């Protein structure tokens, strides 16, 4: 079956521009997660959606970052007024939304801010 | 809340063994292990449950010591394909979020 799909796979943009990153989770998965991975670093939690509940935004680094999930499926992570420190790989994962279930990761979007 | 992994990196020859540790200061419900190869997405290996048994993925096994809030990943008779960065993710049971460690980079050489 189809896995987690992310687009674009690569994005290069100028400092100050806004960017939108898309994640299409595995069908039927109610939980969706966004992580940021800087070069050679670990997985930094950004935001978590579970069903119709209010998202857990506790990991968003600043108010320039926002995310939404429409219809309980596709999610978009938006970064406004990008800065060079935003350069990283942004990973999306989904899971069935139950305890003890693995997260399935997409291939990520590599974001480069010039 | 982020678990602490050790060591940060390990270099092995094919056939050698290694242990990666993951420790948390908080009570844990489960521990997940993932492996990420360079330029690829993290891939799920196994979940260790509170009160559960030791788990195994090929020749990689793991244990969970609830009292110490620590999980250990055992790479036995390592193969070249084991190279990558191993992450532990800890789950507290109150939600479905994972807190990931900084990762342990494993390099297996012929």
Short mmCIF file of C-alpha atoms in Angstrom, two decimals:
data_model
loop_
_atom_site.label_atom_id
_atom_site.label_comp_id
_atom_site.label_asym_id
_atom_site.label_seq_id
_atom_site.Cartn_x
_atom_site.Cartn_y
_atom_site.Cartn_z
CA UNK A 1 0.00 0.00 0.00
CA UNK A 2 0.96 3.66 -0.28
CA UNK A 3 3.16 5.09 2.42
CA UNK A 4 3.42 8.64 3.72
CA UNK A 5 3.91 11.04 0.86
CA UNK A 6 5.59 14.43 1.18
CA UNK A 7 6.01 17.20 -1.34
CA UNK A 8 8.06 18.84 -2.57
CA UNK A 9 11.08 16.61 -1.96
CA UNK A 10 13.36 19.63 -2.21
CA UNK A 11 12.67 23.33 -1.83
CA UNK A 12 15.11 26.19 -2.28
CA UNK A 13 13.88 29.67 -1.49
CA UNK A 14 15.14 33.10 -0.56
CA UNK A 15 15.21 34.40 2.98
CA UNK A 16 11.98 36.17 3.84
CA UNK A 17 9.75 34.14 1.55
CA UNK A 18 6.93 31.91 2.78
CA UNK A 19 6.95 28.17 2.10
CA UNK A 20 4.33 25.44 2.30
CA UNK A 21 5.20 21.80 2.82
CA UNK A 22 2.65 19.07 2.24
CA UNK A 23 2.12 15.68 3.85
CA UNK A 24 -0.30 12.98 2.74
CA UNK A 25 -0.50 10.33 5.49
CA UNK A 26 -1.30 6.65 5.18
CA UNK A 27 -5.01 6.17 4.60
CA UNK A 28 -6.86 5.55 7.86
CA UNK A 29 -4.12 6.90 10.10
CA UNK A 30 -5.63 9.37 12.52
CA UNK A 31 -2.37 10.66 14.01
CA UNK A 32 -0.01 12.89 12.03
CA UNK A 33 3.29 14.34 13.20
CA UNK A 34 5.75 16.92 11.87
CA UNK A 35 9.44 16.82 12.80
CA UNK A 36 12.44 18.91 11.85
CA UNK A 37 15.88 17.35 11.37
CA UNK A 38 18.85 19.64 10.99
CA UNK A 39 22.01 18.27 9.39
CA UNK A 40 23.42 15.45 11.50
CA UNK A 41 20.92 16.06 14.28
CA UNK A 42 18.03 14.18 15.85
CA UNK A 43 14.30 14.47 15.31
CA UNK A 44 12.85 17.69 16.70
CA UNK A 45 9.10 17.45 17.34
CA UNK A 46 7.08 20.31 15.85
CA UNK A 47 3.36 19.54 15.93
CA UNK A 48 0.97 16.60 16.33
CA UNK A 49 -2.59 16.08 15.09
CA UNK A 50 -4.86 13.38 16.47
CA UNK A 51 -8.28 12.96 14.90
CA UNK A 52 -10.53 15.94 15.52
CA UNK A 53 -8.72 17.03 18.66
CA UNK A 54 -6.93 20.36 18.91
CA UNK A 55 -3.35 19.91 17.64
CA UNK A 56 -0.42 19.79 20.03
CA UNK A 57 1.67 22.76 18.87
CA UNK A 58 4.11 22.66 21.74
CA UNK A 59 7.12 22.04 19.49
CA UNK A 60 6.68 24.91 17.05
CA UNK A 61 9.81 27.08 17.40
CA UNK A 62 8.18 30.44 16.65
CA UNK A 63 4.93 32.03 15.49
CA UNK A 64 6.31 31.96 11.93
CA UNK A 65 5.49 28.24 11.91
CA UNK A 66 1.95 26.95 11.56
CA UNK A 67 0.25 23.80 10.36
CA UNK A 68 -3.20 22.63 9.49
CA UNK A 69 -4.79 19.34 8.67
CA UNK A 70 -7.82 19.39 6.42
CA UNK A 71 -10.50 16.72 6.63
CA UNK A 72 -8.40 14.63 8.97
CA UNK A 73 -6.05 13.70 6.14
CA UNK A 74 -3.60 15.94 4.27
CA UNK A 75 -1.52 18.36 6.33
CA UNK A 76 0.33 21.52 5.34
CA UNK A 77 3.20 23.01 7.33
CA UNK A 78 3.70 26.71 6.59
CA UNK A 79 6.79 28.72 7.43
CA UNK A 80 6.42 32.46 7.03
CA UNK A 81 9.26 34.94 6.49
CA UNK A 82 11.82 32.13 6.30
CA UNK A 83 15.21 32.51 7.95
CA UNK A 84 18.45 30.69 7.18
CA UNK A 85 18.17 28.72 10.42
CA UNK A 86 14.97 27.17 9.06
CA UNK A 87 17.07 25.14 6.61
CA UNK A 88 16.56 21.49 7.50
CA UNK A 89 14.75 18.33 6.45
CA UNK A 90 11.11 18.41 7.49
CA UNK A 91 9.73 14.93 8.13
CA UNK A 92 6.11 13.94 8.41
CA UNK A 93 4.91 10.72 10.04
CA UNK A 94 1.56 9.08 10.60
CA UNK A 95 0.26 6.33 12.85
CA UNK A 96 -3.06 4.63 13.59
CA UNK A 97 -3.46 6.88 16.63
CA UNK A 98 -3.31 4.17 19.27
CA UNK A 99 -0.69 3.41 21.87
CA UNK A 100 2.10 1.05 20.93
CA UNK A 101 1.74 1.69 17.22
CA UNK A 102 4.79 2.63 15.12
CA UNK A 103 5.08 5.88 13.27
CA UNK A 104 5.58 5.65 9.52
CA UNK A 105 7.75 8.38 8.07
CA UNK A 106 7.72 10.06 4.71
CA UNK A 107 10.93 10.77 2.82
CA UNK A 108 10.89 14.39 3.97
CA UNK A 109 11.24 17.79 2.35
CA UNK A 110 14.75 19.22 2.24
CA UNK A 111 14.36 22.97 2.73
CA UNK A 112 17.24 25.31 1.89
CA UNK A 113 17.02 29.01 2.64
CA UNK A 114 19.44 31.17 0.67
CA UNK B 1 11.79 15.02 28.37
CA UNK B 2 14.10 14.01 25.54
CA UNK B 3 15.71 10.61 26.28
CA UNK B 4 19.47 10.36 26.41
CA UNK B 5 21.20 7.95 24.05
CA UNK B 6 24.69 6.57 24.41
CA UNK B 7 27.12 6.23 22.84
CA UNK B 8 26.83 9.00 20.23
CA UNK B 9 28.69 6.89 17.69
CA UNK B 10 30.19 3.44 17.34
CA UNK B 11 32.38 1.83 14.69
CA UNK B 12 32.27 -1.93 14.27
CA UNK B 13 33.78 -4.57 12.05
CA UNK B 14 31.41 -7.07 10.50
CA UNK B 15 30.51 -9.75 13.01
CA UNK B 16 31.13 -7.62 16.11
CA UNK B 17 28.51 -6.79 18.71
CA UNK B 18 27.40 -3.43 20.11
CA UNK B 19 24.93 -2.07 22.65
CA UNK B 20 23.06 1.23 22.41
CA UNK B 21 21.37 2.63 25.50
CA UNK B 22 18.39 4.94 25.84
CA UNK B 23 17.55 6.48 29.22
CA UNK B 24 14.72 8.67 30.40
CA UNK B 25 14.14 10.62 33.61
CA UNK B 26 10.37 10.15 33.23
CA UNK B 27 8.19 7.07 33.70
CA UNK B 28 7.73 5.38 30.35
CA UNK B 29 4.92 3.38 28.79
CA UNK B 30 6.94 2.08 25.87
CA UNK B 31 10.14 2.59 23.90
CA UNK B 32 10.32 2.58 20.10
CA UNK B 33 13.50 2.01 18.08
CA UNK B 34 14.06 3.36 14.55
CA UNK B 35 16.97 3.20 12.13
CA UNK B 36 17.74 5.92 9.60
CA UNK B 37 20.15 5.41 6.73
CA UNK B 38 21.84 8.41 5.21
CA UNK B 39 19.44 10.45 3.13
CA UNK B 40 16.48 8.23 3.92
CA UNK B 41 13.48 8.32 6.24
CA UNK B 42 13.63 6.65 9.65
CA UNK B 43 12.34 3.08 9.57
CA UNK B 44 10.60 1.39 12.47
CA UNK B 45 12.44 -1.56 14.07
CA UNK B 46 10.53 -2.55 17.20
CA UNK B 47 8.52 -1.48 20.24
CA UNK B 48 9.33 -2.44 23.80
CA UNK B 49 6.33 -2.40 26.11
CA UNK B 50 6.21 -1.88 29.85
CA UNK B 51 6.01 -5.38 31.28
CA UNK B 52 6.66 -6.88 27.87
CA UNK B 53 9.25 -9.27 26.57
CA UNK B 54 12.51 -8.60 24.83
CA UNK B 55 11.90 -7.96 21.16
CA UNK B 56 13.89 -8.91 18.09
CA UNK B 57 14.31 -7.69 14.51
CA UNK B 58 16.58 -10.02 12.54
CA UNK B 59 19.72 -10.21 14.71
CA UNK B 60 18.91 -6.96 16.49
CA UNK B 61 17.21 -7.31 19.84
CA UNK B 62 16.19 -4.90 22.57
CA UNK B 63 15.14 -4.89 26.19
CA UNK B 64 13.30 -2.46 28.47
CA UNK B 65 14.16 -2.04 32.15
CA UNK B 66 11.13 -0.31 33.65
CA UNK B 67 12.75 0.33 37.00
CA UNK B 68 15.66 2.15 35.43
CA UNK B 69 13.53 3.71 32.65
CA UNK B 70 16.13 2.45 30.24
CA UNK B 71 16.09 0.49 27.02
CA UNK B 72 19.05 -1.20 25.37
CA UNK B 73 19.42 -2.17 21.72
CA UNK B 74 21.74 -5.09 20.99
CA UNK B 75 23.39 -5.41 17.59
CA UNK B 76 24.63 -9.00 17.39
CA UNK B 77 27.05 -10.29 14.73
CA UNK B 78 26.71 -6.96 12.93
CA UNK B 79 26.30 -6.81 9.18
CA UNK B 80 27.16 -4.00 6.76
CA UNK B 81 23.43 -3.33 6.42
CA UNK B 82 23.24 -2.35 10.09
CA UNK B 83 25.03 0.91 9.40
CA UNK B 84 22.89 3.96 10.07
CA UNK B 85 21.68 6.17 12.86
CA UNK B 86 19.55 4.53 15.53
CA UNK B 87 16.96 6.59 17.38
CA UNK B 88 14.96 5.65 20.41
CA UNK B 89 11.55 7.23 20.90
CA UNK B 90 9.88 7.17 24.27
CA UNK B 91 6.13 7.14 24.85
CA UNK B 92 4.61 8.17 28.15
CA UNK B 93 1.15 6.73 27.45
CA UNK B 94 -0.79 9.96 28.01
CA UNK B 95 -0.83 10.63 24.27
CA UNK B 96 0.68 9.11 21.15
CA UNK B 97 3.66 11.41 20.93
CA UNK B 98 7.22 10.17 20.92
CA UNK B 99 10.21 12.02 22.31
CA UNK B 100 13.27 11.05 20.31
CA UNK B 101 16.86 10.78 21.48
CA UNK B 102 19.67 12.49 19.58
CA UNK B 103 20.60 9.24 17.85
CA UNK B 104 23.54 6.84 17.77
CA UNK B 105 25.47 6.57 14.51
CA UNK B 106 26.61 3.03 13.79
CA UNK B 107 29.22 2.34 11.14
CA UNK B 108 29.92 -1.28 10.24
CA UNK B 109 33.05 -1.91 8.20
CA UNK B 110 34.06 -4.98 6.26
#
